[in-house]
Coordinates of C-alpha atoms and ligand atoms in Angstrom, one line a residue:
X28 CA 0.0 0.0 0.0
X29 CA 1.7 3.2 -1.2
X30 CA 1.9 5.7 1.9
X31 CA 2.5 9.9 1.9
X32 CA 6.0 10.5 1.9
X33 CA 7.3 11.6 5.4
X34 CA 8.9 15.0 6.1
X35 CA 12.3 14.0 5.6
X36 CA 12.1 11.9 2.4
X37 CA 9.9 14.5 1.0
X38 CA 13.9 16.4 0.8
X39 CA 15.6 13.5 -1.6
X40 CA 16.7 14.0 -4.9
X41 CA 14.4 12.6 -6.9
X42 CA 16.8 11.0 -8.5
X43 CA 17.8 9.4 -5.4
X44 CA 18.3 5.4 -4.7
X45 CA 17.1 5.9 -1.4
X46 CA 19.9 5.4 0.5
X47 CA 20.6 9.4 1.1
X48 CA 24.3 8.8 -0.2
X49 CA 23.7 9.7 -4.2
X50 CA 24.2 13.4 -2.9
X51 CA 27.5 13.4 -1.2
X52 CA 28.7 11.0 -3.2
X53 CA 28.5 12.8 -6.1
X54 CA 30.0 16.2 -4.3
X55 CA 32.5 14.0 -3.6
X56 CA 33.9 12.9 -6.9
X57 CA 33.4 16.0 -8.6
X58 CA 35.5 17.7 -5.7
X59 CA 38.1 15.3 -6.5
X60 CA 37.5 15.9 -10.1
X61 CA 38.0 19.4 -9.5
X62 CA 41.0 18.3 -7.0
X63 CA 42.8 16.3 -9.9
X64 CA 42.9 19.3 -11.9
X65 CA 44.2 21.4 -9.8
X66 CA 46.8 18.4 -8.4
X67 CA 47.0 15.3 -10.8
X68 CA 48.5 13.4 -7.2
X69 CA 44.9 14.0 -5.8
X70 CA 42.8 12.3 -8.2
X71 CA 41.8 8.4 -8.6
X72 CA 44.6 7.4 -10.8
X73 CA 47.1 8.4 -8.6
X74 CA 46.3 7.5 -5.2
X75 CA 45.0 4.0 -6.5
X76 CA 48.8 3.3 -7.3
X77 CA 50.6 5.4 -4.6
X78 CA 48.6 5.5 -1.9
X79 CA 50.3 6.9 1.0
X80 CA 50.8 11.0 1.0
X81 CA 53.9 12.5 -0.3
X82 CA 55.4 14.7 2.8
X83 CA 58.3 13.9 3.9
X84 CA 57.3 12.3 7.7
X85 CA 59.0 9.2 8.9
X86 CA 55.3 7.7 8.5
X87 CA 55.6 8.7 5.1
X88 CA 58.7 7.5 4.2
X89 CA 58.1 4.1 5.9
X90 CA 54.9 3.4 4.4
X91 CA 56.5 4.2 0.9
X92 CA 58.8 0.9 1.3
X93 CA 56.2 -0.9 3.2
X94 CA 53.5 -0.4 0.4
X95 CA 56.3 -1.5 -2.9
X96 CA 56.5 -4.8 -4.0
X97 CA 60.0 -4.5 -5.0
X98 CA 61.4 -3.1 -2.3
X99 CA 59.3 -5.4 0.5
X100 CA 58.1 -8.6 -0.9
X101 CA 57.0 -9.9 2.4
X102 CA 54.0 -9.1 4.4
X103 CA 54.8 -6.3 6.5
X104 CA 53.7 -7.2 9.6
X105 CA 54.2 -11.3 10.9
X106 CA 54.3 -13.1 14.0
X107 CA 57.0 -12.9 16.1
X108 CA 57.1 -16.2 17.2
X109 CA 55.7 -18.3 14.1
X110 CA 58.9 -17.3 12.3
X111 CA 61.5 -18.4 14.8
X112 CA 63.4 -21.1 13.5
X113 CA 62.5 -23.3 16.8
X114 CA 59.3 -23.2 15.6
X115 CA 59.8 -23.9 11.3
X116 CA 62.6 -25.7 11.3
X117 CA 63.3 -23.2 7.8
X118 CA 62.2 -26.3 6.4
X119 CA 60.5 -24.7 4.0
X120 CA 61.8 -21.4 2.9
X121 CA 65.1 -24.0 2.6
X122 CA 62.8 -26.5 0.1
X123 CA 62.2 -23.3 -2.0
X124 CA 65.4 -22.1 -1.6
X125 CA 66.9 -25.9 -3.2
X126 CA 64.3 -25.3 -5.2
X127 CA 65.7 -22.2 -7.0
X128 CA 68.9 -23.6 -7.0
X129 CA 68.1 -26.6 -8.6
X130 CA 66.0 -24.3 -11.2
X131 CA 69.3 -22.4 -12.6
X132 CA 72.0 -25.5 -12.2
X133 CA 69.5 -27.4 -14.1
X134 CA 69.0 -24.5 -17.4
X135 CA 73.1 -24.6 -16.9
X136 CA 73.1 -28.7 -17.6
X137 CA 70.7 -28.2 -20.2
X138 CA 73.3 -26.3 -22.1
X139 CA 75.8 -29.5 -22.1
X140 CA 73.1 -32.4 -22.3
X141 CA 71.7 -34.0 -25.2
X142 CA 68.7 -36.7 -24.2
X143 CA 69.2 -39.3 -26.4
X144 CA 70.8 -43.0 -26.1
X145 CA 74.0 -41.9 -28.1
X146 CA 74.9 -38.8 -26.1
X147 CA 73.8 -38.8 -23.0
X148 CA 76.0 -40.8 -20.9
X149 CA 79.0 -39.4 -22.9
X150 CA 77.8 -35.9 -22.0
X151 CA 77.8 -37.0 -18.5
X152 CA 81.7 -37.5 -18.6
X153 CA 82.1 -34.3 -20.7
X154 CA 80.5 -32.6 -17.7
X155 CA 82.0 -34.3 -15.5
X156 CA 85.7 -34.6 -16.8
X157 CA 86.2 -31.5 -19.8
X158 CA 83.6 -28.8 -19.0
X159 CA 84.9 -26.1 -16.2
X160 CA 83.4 -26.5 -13.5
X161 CA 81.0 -28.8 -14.9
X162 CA 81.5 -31.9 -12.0
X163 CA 80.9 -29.0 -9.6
X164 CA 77.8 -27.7 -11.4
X165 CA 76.8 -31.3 -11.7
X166 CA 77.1 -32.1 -8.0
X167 CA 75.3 -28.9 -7.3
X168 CA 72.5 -30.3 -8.7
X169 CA 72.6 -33.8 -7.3
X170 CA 73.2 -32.8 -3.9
X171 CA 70.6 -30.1 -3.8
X172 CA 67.8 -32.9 -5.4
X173 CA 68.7 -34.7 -2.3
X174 CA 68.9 -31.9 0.1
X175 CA 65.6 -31.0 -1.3
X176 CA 63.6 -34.5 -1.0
X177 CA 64.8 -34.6 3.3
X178 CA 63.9 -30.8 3.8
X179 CA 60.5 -31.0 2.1
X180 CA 59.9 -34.5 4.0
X181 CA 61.3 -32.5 7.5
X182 CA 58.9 -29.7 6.6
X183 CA 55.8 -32.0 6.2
X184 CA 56.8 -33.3 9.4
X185 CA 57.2 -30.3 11.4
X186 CA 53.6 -28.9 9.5
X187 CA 52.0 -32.3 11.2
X188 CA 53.7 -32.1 14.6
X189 CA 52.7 -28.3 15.1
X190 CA 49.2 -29.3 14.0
X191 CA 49.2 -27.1 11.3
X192 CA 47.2 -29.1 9.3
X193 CA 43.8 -28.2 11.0
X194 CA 41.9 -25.5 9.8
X195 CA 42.0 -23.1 8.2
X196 CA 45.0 -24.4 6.5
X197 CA 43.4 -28.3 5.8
X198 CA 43.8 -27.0 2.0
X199 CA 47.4 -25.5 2.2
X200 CA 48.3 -29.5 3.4
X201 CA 46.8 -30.7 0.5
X202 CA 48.6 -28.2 -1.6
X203 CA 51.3 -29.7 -0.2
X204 CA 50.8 -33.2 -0.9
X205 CA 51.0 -32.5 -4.4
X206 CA 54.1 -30.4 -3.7
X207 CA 55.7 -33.9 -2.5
X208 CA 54.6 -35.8 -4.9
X209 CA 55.8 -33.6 -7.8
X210 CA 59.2 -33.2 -6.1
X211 CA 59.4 -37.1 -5.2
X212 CA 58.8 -36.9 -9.4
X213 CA 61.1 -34.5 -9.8
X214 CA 64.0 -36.4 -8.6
X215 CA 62.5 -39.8 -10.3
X216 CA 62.7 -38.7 -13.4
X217 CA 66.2 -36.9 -12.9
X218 CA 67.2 -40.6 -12.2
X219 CA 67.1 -42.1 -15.5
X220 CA 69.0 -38.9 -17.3
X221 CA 72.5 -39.5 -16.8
X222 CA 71.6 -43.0 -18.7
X223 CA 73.5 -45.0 -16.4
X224 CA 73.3 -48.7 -14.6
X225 CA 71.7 -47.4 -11.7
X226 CA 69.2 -45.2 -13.3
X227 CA 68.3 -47.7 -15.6
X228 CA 67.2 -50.2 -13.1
X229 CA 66.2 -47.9 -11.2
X230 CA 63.8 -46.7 -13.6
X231 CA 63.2 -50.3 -14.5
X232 CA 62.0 -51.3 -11.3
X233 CA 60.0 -48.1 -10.7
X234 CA 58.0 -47.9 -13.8
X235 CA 57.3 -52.1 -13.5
X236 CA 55.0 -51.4 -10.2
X237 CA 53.2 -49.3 -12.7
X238 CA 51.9 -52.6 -14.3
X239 CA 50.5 -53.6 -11.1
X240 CA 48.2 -50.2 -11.4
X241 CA 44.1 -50.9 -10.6
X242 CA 42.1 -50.5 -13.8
X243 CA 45.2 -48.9 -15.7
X244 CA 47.9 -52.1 -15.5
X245 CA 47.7 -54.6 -17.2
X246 CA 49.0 -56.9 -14.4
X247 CA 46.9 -55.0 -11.9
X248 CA 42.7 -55.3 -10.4
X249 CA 40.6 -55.0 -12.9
X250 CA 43.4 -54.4 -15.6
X251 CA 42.5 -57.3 -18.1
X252 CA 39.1 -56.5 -18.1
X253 CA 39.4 -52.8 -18.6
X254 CA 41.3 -54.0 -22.2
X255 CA 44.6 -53.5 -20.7
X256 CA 47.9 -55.2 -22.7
X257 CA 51.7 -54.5 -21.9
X258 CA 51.5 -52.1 -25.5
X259 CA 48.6 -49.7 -23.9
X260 CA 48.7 -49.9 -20.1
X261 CA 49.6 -46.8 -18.2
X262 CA 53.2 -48.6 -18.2
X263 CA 53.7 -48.3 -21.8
X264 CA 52.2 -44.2 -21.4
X265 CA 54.9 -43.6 -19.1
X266 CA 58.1 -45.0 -21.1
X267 CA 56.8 -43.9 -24.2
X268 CA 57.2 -47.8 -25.6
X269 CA 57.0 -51.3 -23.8
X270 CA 60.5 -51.3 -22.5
X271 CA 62.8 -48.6 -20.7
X272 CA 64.7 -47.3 -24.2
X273 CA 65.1 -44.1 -25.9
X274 CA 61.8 -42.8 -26.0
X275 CA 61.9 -43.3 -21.7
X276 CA 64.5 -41.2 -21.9
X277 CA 63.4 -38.6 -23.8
X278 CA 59.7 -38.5 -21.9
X279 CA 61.8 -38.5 -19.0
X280 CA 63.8 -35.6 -19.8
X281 CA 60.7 -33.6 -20.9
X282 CA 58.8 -33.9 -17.5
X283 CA 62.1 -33.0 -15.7
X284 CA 62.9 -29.8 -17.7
X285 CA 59.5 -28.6 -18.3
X286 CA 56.4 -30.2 -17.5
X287 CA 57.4 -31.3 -13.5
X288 CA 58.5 -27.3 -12.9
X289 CA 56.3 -25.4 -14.5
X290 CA 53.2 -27.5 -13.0
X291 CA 55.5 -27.7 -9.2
X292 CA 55.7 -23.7 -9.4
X293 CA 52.3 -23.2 -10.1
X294 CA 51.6 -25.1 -7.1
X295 CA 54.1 -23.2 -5.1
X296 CA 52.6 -19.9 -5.7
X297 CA 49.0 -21.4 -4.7
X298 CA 51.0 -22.4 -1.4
X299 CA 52.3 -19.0 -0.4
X300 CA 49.2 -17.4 -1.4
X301 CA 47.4 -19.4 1.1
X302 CA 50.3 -18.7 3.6
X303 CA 49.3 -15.5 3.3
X304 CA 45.2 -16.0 3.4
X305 CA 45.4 -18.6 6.1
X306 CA 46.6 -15.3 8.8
X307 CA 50.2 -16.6 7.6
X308 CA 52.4 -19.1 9.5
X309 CA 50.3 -20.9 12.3
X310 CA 53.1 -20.1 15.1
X311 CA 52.7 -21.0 18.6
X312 CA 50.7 -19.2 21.3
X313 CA 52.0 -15.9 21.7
X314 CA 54.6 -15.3 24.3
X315 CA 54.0 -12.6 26.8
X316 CA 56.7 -10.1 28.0
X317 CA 56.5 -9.2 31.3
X318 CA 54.8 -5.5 30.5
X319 CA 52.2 -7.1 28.4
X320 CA 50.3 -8.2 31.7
X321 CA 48.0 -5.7 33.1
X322 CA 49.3 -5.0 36.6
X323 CA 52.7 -6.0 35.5
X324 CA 55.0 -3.8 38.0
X325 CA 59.2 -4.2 37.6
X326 CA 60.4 -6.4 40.1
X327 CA 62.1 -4.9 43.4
X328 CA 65.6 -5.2 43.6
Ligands
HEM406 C1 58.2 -28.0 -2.7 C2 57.9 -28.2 -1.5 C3 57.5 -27.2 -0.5 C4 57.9 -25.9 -0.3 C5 59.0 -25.2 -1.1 C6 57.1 -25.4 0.8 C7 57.3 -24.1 1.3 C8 56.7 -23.6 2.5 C9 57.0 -22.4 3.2 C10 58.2 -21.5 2.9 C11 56.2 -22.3 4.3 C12 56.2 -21.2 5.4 C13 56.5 -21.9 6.7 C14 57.7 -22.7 6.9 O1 58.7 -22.4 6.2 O2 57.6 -23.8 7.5 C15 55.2 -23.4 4.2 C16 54.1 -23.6 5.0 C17 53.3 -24.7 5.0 N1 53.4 -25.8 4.2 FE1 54.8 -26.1 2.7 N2 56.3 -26.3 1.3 C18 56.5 -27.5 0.5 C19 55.8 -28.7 0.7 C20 54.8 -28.9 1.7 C21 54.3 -30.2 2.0 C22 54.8 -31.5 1.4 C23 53.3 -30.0 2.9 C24 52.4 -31.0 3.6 C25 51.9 -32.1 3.0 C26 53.2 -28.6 3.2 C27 52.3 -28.0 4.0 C28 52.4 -26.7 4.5 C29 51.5 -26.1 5.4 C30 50.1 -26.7 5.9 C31 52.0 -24.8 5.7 C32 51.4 -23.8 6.7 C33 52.1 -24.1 8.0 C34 51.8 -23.1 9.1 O3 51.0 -22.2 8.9 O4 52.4 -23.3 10.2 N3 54.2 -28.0 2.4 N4 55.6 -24.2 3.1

């Protein structure tokens, strides 16, 4: 039932949503408008990219480092305790840190290493016996793989014995599942690259428990009825053929270059972002100084 306007409303624009805001509002951006004119630093453009003022205050000056990407990449404020090694282990800023390493050693290889039957042992023993530095470089890369597999496992141990699994960060673990799993990859498919005895059997063995696969096997549940033969079965997908050979190497060499990182740092920027959404590191409870209690008075002497 439509009822007299009251006093008040009576006022409004007419062009007016209702809400009483349409007024000011619109005073508002015109002044700024009018602002920008005068000042191109006052208007929208500008203070939606800088947005702390321009005088020269400590505050000022401060909030001009705090507020640039480039010049402070991590959050500006954190928990003093959840970042004490004590309570990380650096576990995993050290993973990421391997992680990086392994990234440029590995484009350096790449420059020596040709993945194919013929070659790739004997650019092994180039690297390793005629390139400068190239044993070093190669053994930066090896030991860092391994360095890397123990520090993610230590992390992953240290995020279940803080209980930092439990919400809200029940998604960041399983972020980090996958982050394991891609590294354990990683370092599997580094194995067979060097074309050696052990990577070979290695590889051998590894891909064989692949037969043994439910539905996708052809040794495993369900495999023979599915339609799966030693020439189809997830197996043969894997090594490119139905025995460990040149085409194993070569799928091998293209999940380790490009396929395993690119897919592993996606993943890693989906972890830190949820760092960051999940209120950052758990930490412990906080630990209170003596002046943080209320009727905290110093003691006598
Ligand atoms: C490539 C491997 C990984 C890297 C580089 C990585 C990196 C990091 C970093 C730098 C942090 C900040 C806190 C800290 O350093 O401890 C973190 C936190 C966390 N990570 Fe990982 N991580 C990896 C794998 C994993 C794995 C395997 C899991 C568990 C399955 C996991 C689960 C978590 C969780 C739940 C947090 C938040 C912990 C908290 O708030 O206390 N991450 N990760």
């Amino acid at each position: 039932m439509a009822t007299e306007p009251t006093s008040t409303e009576s006022k409004k624009d007419p062009k007016s949503n209702g809400n009483g805001d349409d007024q000011s509002l619109g005073r508002k951006i015109k002044e700024g408008i009018d602002l920008a004119k005068n000042d191109p630093r006052e208007g929208q453009i500008w203070t939606s990219v800088i947005r702390h003022k321009l005088d020269d205050s400590p505050r000022n000056r401060s909030l001009a480092v705090l507020s640039n990407v480039f010049l402070h990449l991590h959050p500006a404020k954190i928990n003093r305790d959840a970042v004490r090694y004590g309570f990380t282990w650096g576990m995993g800023g050290i993973s990421f840190y391997l992680f990086i390493v392994l990234t440029l050693t590995g484009v350096f290889l790449m420059f020596y290493y040709h993945p194919t039957k013929g070659q790739a042992f004997r650019d092994i023993l180039y690297l390793r016996h005629d390139v400068p530095y190239g044993n070093l470089l190669r053994n930066m890369h090896r030991w860092a793989a391994h360095a890397m597999i123990i520090t993610v496992w230590l992390h992953m141990l240290r995020v279940f014995l803080t209980g930092s699994y439990k919400p809200p960060r029940e998604f960041n673990w399983g972020v980090g599942v996958l982050l394991l799993v891609f590294t354990m990859l990683l370092s599997f498919t580094g194995y067979l690259l060097p074309d050696d005895q052990l990577g070979f059997w290695a590889v051998t063995v590894g891909t064989n428990m692949a037969r043994a696969t439910p539905f996708l096997g052809h040794e495993g549940p369900f495999g023979p009825q599915m339609g799966m033969t030693a020439f189809n079965d997830v197996r043969f997908a894997l090594l490119g053929g139905s025995i460990v050979d040149s085409n194993a190497l070569l799928r091998a060499y293209i999940w380790h270059c490009i396929g395993l990182p690119i897919v592993l740092s996606v993943f890693l920027i989906v972890h830190f972002w949820r760092i960051r959404k999940d209120g950052s590191i758990s930490g412990p409870a906080p630990i209170k100084l003596e002046h943080d209690f209320k009727d905290w008075a110093p003691a006598k002497a």
